[in-house]
PDB file of C-alpha atoms in Angstrom:
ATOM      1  CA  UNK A  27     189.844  56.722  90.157  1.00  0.00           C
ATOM      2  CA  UNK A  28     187.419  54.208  92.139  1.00  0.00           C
ATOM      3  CA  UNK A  29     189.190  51.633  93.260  1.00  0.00           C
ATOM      4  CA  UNK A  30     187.547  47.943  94.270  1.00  0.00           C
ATOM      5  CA  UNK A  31     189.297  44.618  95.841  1.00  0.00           C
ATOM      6  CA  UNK A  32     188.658  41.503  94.922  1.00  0.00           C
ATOM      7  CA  UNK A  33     189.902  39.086  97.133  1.00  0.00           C
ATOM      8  CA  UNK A  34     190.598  35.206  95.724  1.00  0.00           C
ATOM      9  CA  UNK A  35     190.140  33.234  98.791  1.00  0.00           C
ATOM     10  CA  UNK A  36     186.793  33.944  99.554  1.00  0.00           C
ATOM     11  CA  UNK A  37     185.247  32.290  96.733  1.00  0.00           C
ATOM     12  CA  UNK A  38     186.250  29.080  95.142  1.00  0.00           C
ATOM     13  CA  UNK A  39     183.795  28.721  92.410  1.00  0.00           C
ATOM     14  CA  UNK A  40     181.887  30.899  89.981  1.00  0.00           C
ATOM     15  CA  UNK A  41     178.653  31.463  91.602  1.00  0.00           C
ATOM     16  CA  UNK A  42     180.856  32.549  94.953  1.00  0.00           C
ATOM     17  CA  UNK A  43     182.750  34.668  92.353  1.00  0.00           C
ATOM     18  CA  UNK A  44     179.825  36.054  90.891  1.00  0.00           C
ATOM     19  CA  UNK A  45     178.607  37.179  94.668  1.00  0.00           C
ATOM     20  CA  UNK A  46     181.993  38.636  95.222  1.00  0.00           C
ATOM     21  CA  UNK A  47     182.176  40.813  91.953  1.00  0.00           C
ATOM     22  CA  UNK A  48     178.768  41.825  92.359  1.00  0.00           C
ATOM     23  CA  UNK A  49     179.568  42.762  96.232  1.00  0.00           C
ATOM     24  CA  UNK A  50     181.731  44.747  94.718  1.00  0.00           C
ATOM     25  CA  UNK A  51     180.346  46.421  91.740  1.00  0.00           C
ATOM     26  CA  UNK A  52     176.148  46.854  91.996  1.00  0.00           C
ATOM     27  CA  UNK A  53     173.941  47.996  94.056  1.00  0.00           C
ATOM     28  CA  UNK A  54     172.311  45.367  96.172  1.00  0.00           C
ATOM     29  CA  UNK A  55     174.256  42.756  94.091  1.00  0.00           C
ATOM     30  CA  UNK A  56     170.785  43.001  92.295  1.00  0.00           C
ATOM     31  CA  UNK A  57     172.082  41.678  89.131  1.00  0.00           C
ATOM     32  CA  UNK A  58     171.592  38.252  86.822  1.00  0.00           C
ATOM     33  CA  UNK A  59     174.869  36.516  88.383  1.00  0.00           C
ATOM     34  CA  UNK A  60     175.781  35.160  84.370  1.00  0.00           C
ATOM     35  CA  UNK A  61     178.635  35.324  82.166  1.00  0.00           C
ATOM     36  CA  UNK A  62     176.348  38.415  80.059  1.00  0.00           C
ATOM     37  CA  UNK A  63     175.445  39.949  83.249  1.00  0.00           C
ATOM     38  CA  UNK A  64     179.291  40.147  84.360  1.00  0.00           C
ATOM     39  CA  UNK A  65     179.704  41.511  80.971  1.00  0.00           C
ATOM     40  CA  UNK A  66     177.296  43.775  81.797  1.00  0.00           C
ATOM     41  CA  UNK A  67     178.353  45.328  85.127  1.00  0.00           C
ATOM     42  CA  UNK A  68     181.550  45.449  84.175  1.00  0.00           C
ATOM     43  CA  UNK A  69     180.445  48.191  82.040  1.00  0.00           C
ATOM     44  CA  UNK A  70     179.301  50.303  84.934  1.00  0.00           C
ATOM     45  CA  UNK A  71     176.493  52.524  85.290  1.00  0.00           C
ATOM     46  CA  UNK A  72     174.545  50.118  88.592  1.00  0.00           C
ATOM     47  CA  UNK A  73     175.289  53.107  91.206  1.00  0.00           C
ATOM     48  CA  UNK A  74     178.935  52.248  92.080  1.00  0.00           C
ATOM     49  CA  UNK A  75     180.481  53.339  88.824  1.00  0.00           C
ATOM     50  CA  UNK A  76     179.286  55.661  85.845  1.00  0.00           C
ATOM     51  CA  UNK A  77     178.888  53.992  82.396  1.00  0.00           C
ATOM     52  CA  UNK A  78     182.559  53.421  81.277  1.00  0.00           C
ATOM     53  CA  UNK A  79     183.937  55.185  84.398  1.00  0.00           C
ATOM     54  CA  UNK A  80     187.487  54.284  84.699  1.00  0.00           C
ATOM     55  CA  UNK A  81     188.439  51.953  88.044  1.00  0.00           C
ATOM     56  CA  UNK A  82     190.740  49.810  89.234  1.00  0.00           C
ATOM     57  CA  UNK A  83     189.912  46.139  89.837  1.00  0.00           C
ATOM     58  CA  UNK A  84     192.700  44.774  92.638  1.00  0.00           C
ATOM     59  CA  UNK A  85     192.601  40.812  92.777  1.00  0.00           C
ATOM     60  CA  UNK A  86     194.132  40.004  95.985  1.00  0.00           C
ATOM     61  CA  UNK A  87     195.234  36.584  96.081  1.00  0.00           C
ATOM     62  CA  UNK A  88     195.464  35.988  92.568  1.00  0.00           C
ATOM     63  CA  UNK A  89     197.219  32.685  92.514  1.00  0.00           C
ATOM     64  CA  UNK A  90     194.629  31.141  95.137  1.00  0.00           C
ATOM     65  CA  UNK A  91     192.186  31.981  91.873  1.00  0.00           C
ATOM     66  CA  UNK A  92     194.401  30.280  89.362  1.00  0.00           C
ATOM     67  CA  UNK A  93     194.590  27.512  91.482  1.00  0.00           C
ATOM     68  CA  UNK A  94     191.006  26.648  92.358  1.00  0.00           C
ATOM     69  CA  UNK A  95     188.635  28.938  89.789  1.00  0.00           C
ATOM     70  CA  UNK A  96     188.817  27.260  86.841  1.00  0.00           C
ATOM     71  CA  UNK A  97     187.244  30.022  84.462  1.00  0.00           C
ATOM     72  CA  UNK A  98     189.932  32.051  85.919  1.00  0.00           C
ATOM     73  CA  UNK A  99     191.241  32.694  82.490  1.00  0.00           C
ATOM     74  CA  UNK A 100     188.019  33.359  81.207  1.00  0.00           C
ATOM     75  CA  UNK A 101     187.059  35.522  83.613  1.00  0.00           C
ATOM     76  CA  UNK A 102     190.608  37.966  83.432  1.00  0.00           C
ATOM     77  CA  UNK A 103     190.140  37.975  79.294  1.00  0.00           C
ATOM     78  CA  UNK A 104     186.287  39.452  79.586  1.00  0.00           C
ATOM     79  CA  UNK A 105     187.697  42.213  82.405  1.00  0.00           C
ATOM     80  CA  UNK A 106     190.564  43.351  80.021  1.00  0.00           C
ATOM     81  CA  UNK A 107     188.184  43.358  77.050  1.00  0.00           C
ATOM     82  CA  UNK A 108     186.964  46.346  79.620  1.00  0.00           C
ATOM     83  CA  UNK A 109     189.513  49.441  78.567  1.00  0.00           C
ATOM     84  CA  UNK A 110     188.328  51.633  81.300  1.00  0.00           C
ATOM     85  CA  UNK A 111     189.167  48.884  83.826  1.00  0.00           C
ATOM     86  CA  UNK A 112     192.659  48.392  85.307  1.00  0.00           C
ATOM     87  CA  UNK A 113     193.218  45.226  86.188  1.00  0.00           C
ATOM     88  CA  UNK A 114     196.042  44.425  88.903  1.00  0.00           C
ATOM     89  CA  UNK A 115     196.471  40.762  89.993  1.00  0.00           C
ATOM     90  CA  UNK A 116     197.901  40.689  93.290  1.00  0.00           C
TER      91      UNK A 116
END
């Protein structure tokens, strides 16, 4: 299983968040950087993962999210709408 960390304190808002994930997750971070595009490439299938391919997401720094991100909420309820994605929030 692929395995991908996230790390809280290097973004702040949702557009750094959006840079981060997509760091993370696509190819180029060539991607539309929206909440349907996150749904999207959470998917898989943009080079780093298969279609569905089961990973894990790590979220280092967790709490420095809940803090200062406020669609952290949102953001953790699209990822576990994900099956094939384990979520750990570190």
């Amino acid at each position: 299983m692929k395995v991908f960390k996230l790390n809280g304190i290097e973004f702040k808002n949702l557009t750094e968040f959006f840079d981060n994930i997509g760091e993370l997750l696509v190819e180029n971070n060539e991607w539309g950087k929206n909440w349907d595009a996150l749904n999207d490439i959470l998917y898989g299938g943009f080079i780093k993962t298969d279609y569905e391919e089961e990973f894990c997401l790590i979220w280092l720094n967790s709490e420095y999210s809940i803090k200062n991100l406020s669609e952290f909420q949102n953001i953790v309820d699209l990822i576990n709408q994900h099956k094939h994605i384990k979520l750990e929030l570190n």
